[in-house]
Amino acid sequence: MELLEQRIQKDGAVKAGNVLKVDSFLNHQIDIGLLNEIGKEFKRLFADTNITKILTIEASGIAIAAIVAQYFNVPVVFAKKTQSINLDGSVYTTKIHSFTHQRDYDVIVSKKYISPEDHILVIDDFLANGCAVEGLIDMIQSAGATLEGVGIIIEKGFQDGGKRLRKKGIRVESLAIVDAMDDVTGKITFRH
Ligand code: 5GP
């Protein structure tokens, strides 16, 4: 998506440790105009599916998923990070390793909000090693729901999450794929 790539070039900052900061338009301050264009693009890419729900993970996924969901006219469910897993069987749980915080989180979704009839689109801001998306898919499978695909705003193509998911036959649509980035020069190149 040309508009997104231009914005990443203009306002993205490459940090050590393979981290791309996009705080000025996506992860801290949010450009709603840009997110509306992103929502339209996901709707176009997944026009052949019959999505009933969008699933994401807190915190930064929520705002993105909420705007995207307006174009699909479906609810958003966000997986919650939790300290204590509720053992009464009312939630799906999984463990997710956070790339940016370098720690594991237990993550839950209430069984009330995903059912076997659901056709789910997973949305997230970044795809790096794929742990976050794989955790969400794990809970979709536990619920017996159908995964229609994964929509990612920025995929870091030099990390292997995207490759692993596609190898499993999962449909992954990334609006920008970063091929390489350099924290010394600040140079970012995209895959087309
Ligand atoms: P993964 O689980 O695929 O390794 O990492 C994806 C998650 O880590 C995303 O939910 C995102 O919040 C965070 N993340 C991974 N790489 C980056 C990055 O380069 N920049 C930012 N801002 N977040 C990232």
Coordinates of C-alpha atoms and ligand atoms in Angstrom, one line a residue:
M1 CA 0.0 0.0 0.0
E2 CA 1.8 3.0 -1.4
L3 CA 0.4 5.6 1.1
L4 CA 1.5 3.5 4.0
E5 CA 5.0 2.9 2.7
Q6 CA 5.4 6.6 2.1
R7 CA 4.3 7.3 5.7
I8 CA 6.7 4.7 7.1
Q9 CA 9.6 6.2 5.0
K10 CA 8.7 9.7 6.3
D11 CA 7.9 9.1 9.9
G12 CA 9.2 5.6 10.9
A13 CA 12.3 5.3 13.0
V14 CA 14.5 2.2 12.9
K15 CA 15.8 1.2 16.4
A16 CA 18.4 -1.3 17.4
G17 CA 17.1 -4.8 17.8
N18 CA 15.1 -4.9 14.6
V19 CA 12.4 -2.6 16.0
L20 CA 10.6 -0.1 13.8
K21 CA 8.9 2.7 15.7
V22 CA 5.8 4.2 14.2
D23 CA 4.6 6.0 17.3
S24 CA 3.6 9.2 15.4
F25 CA 0.9 7.6 13.4
L26 CA 0.1 4.0 14.6
N27 CA 1.3 3.0 18.0
H28 CA 1.0 6.1 20.2
Q29 CA -0.5 9.0 18.3
I30 CA -3.0 7.5 15.7
D31 CA -3.7 8.9 12.3
I32 CA -7.3 8.1 11.8
G33 CA -7.4 9.2 8.1
L34 CA -4.6 6.7 7.4
L35 CA -6.4 4.0 9.4
N36 CA -9.5 4.5 7.4
E37 CA -7.6 3.9 4.2
I38 CA -6.1 0.8 5.9
G39 CA -9.6 -0.4 6.8
K40 CA -10.8 0.1 3.2
E41 CA -7.8 -1.9 1.9
F42 CA -8.4 -4.8 4.2
K43 CA -12.0 -4.8 3.1
R44 CA -11.0 -4.9 -0.5
L45 CA -8.4 -7.7 0.1
F46 CA -10.9 -9.9 2.0
A47 CA -13.9 -9.1 -0.1
D48 CA -14.4 -12.7 -1.0
T49 CA -14.8 -13.8 2.6
N50 CA -17.7 -13.7 5.0
I51 CA -16.1 -12.3 8.1
T52 CA -18.3 -12.4 11.3
K53 CA -15.7 -11.2 13.8
I54 CA -12.3 -9.5 14.0
L55 CA -9.8 -10.7 16.6
T56 CA -6.8 -8.8 17.8
I57 CA -4.6 -8.5 20.9
E58 CA -4.4 -5.6 23.4
A59 CA -3.2 -2.9 23.5
S60 CA -2.1 -1.5 20.2
G61 CA -4.3 -3.9 18.1
I62 CA -7.5 -2.5 19.5
A63 CA -7.7 0.9 17.9
I64 CA -6.6 -0.5 14.5
A65 CA -9.1 -3.4 14.6
A66 CA -11.9 -1.1 15.7
I67 CA -11.5 1.1 12.7
V68 CA -11.0 -1.8 10.3
A69 CA -14.1 -3.5 11.7
Q70 CA -16.3 -0.5 10.6
Y71 CA -15.6 -1.6 7.0
F72 CA -16.7 -5.2 7.7
N73 CA -19.5 -4.1 10.0
V74 CA -18.6 -6.8 12.6
P75 CA -17.6 -6.8 16.3
V76 CA -14.0 -6.7 17.4
V77 CA -12.8 -9.1 20.1
F78 CA -9.5 -8.4 21.7
A79 CA -7.4 -11.0 23.5
K80 CA -6.5 -9.8 27.0
K81 CA -3.1 -10.1 28.6
T82 CA -3.5 -11.4 32.2
Q83 CA -1.6 -12.3 35.3
S84 CA -3.9 -15.0 36.6
I85 CA -5.5 -17.5 34.4
N86 CA -9.1 -18.2 35.4
L87 CA -9.4 -22.0 35.7
D88 CA -13.2 -22.2 35.6
G89 CA -13.2 -23.1 31.9
S90 CA -14.9 -19.9 30.8
V91 CA -11.9 -18.7 28.7
Y92 CA -9.6 -19.8 25.9
T93 CA -6.0 -19.3 26.9
T94 CA -2.6 -19.2 25.2
K95 CA 0.9 -18.1 25.9
I96 CA 2.4 -15.3 23.7
H97 CA 6.0 -14.2 23.7
S98 CA 6.2 -10.5 23.2
F99 CA 8.8 -9.4 20.7
T100 CA 9.0 -5.8 22.0
H101 CA 8.9 -6.6 25.7
Q102 CA 10.9 -9.8 25.6
R103 CA 8.6 -11.7 28.0
D104 CA 5.8 -14.2 27.9
Y105 CA 2.2 -13.3 28.5
D106 CA -0.8 -15.4 29.3
V107 CA -3.6 -14.3 27.0
I108 CA -7.3 -15.0 27.3
V109 CA -10.5 -14.7 25.3
S110 CA -13.9 -15.4 26.9
K111 CA -15.7 -18.4 25.4
K112 CA -18.7 -16.2 25.1
Y113 CA -17.2 -14.2 22.3
I114 CA -15.9 -16.8 19.8
S115 CA -18.1 -19.6 18.7
P116 CA -17.8 -22.4 16.1
E117 CA -20.0 -20.5 13.7
D118 CA -17.6 -17.5 13.5
H119 CA -15.4 -16.7 10.5
I120 CA -12.6 -14.7 11.9
L121 CA -10.1 -12.2 10.5
V122 CA -7.1 -11.7 12.7
I123 CA -5.7 -8.1 12.6
D124 CA -2.5 -6.8 14.1
D125 CA -0.1 -3.9 13.7
F126 CA 3.1 -5.8 13.2
L127 CA 4.2 -9.3 12.2
A128 CA 7.7 -10.3 13.3
N129 CA 8.3 -13.8 14.5
G130 CA 4.6 -14.6 14.4
C131 CA 4.1 -15.5 18.1
A132 CA 1.2 -13.0 18.6
V133 CA -0.7 -14.2 15.5
E134 CA 0.0 -17.9 16.3
G135 CA -1.4 -17.5 19.8
L136 CA -4.6 -15.9 18.4
I137 CA -4.9 -18.7 15.9
D138 CA -4.5 -21.2 18.6
M139 CA -7.5 -19.8 20.5
I140 CA -9.6 -19.7 17.2
Q141 CA -8.8 -23.4 16.7
S142 CA -9.8 -24.2 20.4
A143 CA -13.1 -22.5 19.7
G144 CA -13.7 -24.5 16.5
A145 CA -14.2 -21.3 14.6
T146 CA -12.9 -20.7 11.0
L147 CA -9.9 -18.6 10.4
E148 CA -10.4 -16.6 7.2
G149 CA -7.1 -14.9 7.2
V150 CA -4.6 -12.5 8.9
G151 CA -4.4 -8.8 8.1
I152 CA -1.2 -7.1 9.1
I153 CA -0.3 -3.5 8.7
I154 CA 3.5 -3.9 8.7
E155 CA 5.2 -7.2 8.2
K156 CA 9.0 -7.4 8.8
G157 CA 9.8 -9.8 6.0
F158 CA 13.3 -10.5 7.3
Q159 CA 11.8 -12.2 10.4
D160 CA 10.2 -15.5 9.8
G161 CA 6.6 -15.2 11.1
G162 CA 5.0 -14.5 7.7
K163 CA 6.9 -17.4 6.1
R164 CA 5.8 -19.8 8.8
L165 CA 2.2 -18.9 8.6
R166 CA 2.0 -19.0 4.8
K167 CA 3.7 -22.4 4.8
K168 CA 0.8 -23.7 7.0
G169 CA -1.6 -22.5 4.3
I170 CA -2.8 -19.4 6.2
R171 CA -3.8 -16.4 4.2
V172 CA -1.7 -13.5 5.3
E173 CA -2.3 -10.1 3.7
S174 CA 0.3 -7.5 4.8
L175 CA -0.1 -3.9 3.7
A176 CA 3.6 -3.1 3.8
I177 CA 6.4 -5.7 3.9
V178 CA 9.8 -4.4 5.1
D179 CA 12.6 -6.3 3.4
A180 CA 15.4 -4.7 5.2
M181 CA 16.0 -1.8 7.6
D182 CA 19.2 -0.3 9.1
D183 CA 19.3 1.4 12.5
V184 CA 22.5 3.2 11.6
T185 CA 21.5 4.8 8.3
G186 CA 17.8 4.7 9.0
K187 CA 17.2 3.2 5.5
I188 CA 14.1 1.1 5.0
T189 CA 13.4 -1.0 1.9
F190 CA 10.1 -2.6 1.0
R191 CA 9.3 -5.9 -0.8
H192 CA 6.8 -5.6 -3.7
Ligands
5GP1 P1 5.6 -11.3 16.8 O1 4.7 -12.0 17.8 O2 5.1 -11.6 15.3 O3 7.1 -11.7 17.0 O4 5.5 -9.8 17.0 C1 4.4 -9.1 16.8 C2 4.0 -8.2 17.9 O5 5.1 -7.5 18.5 C3 3.0 -7.1 17.5 O6 1.8 -7.3 18.1 C4 3.7 -5.8 17.8 O7 3.0 -5.2 18.8 C5 5.1 -6.2 18.3 N1 6.1 -5.8 17.4 C6 7.0 -6.7 16.7 N2 7.9 -6.0 16.0 C7 7.7 -4.7 16.2 C8 8.3 -3.5 15.7 O8 9.3 -3.5 14.9 N3 7.8 -2.3 16.1 C9 6.7 -2.3 16.9 N4 6.3 -1.0 17.2 N5 6.1 -3.4 17.4 C10 6.5 -4.6 17.0

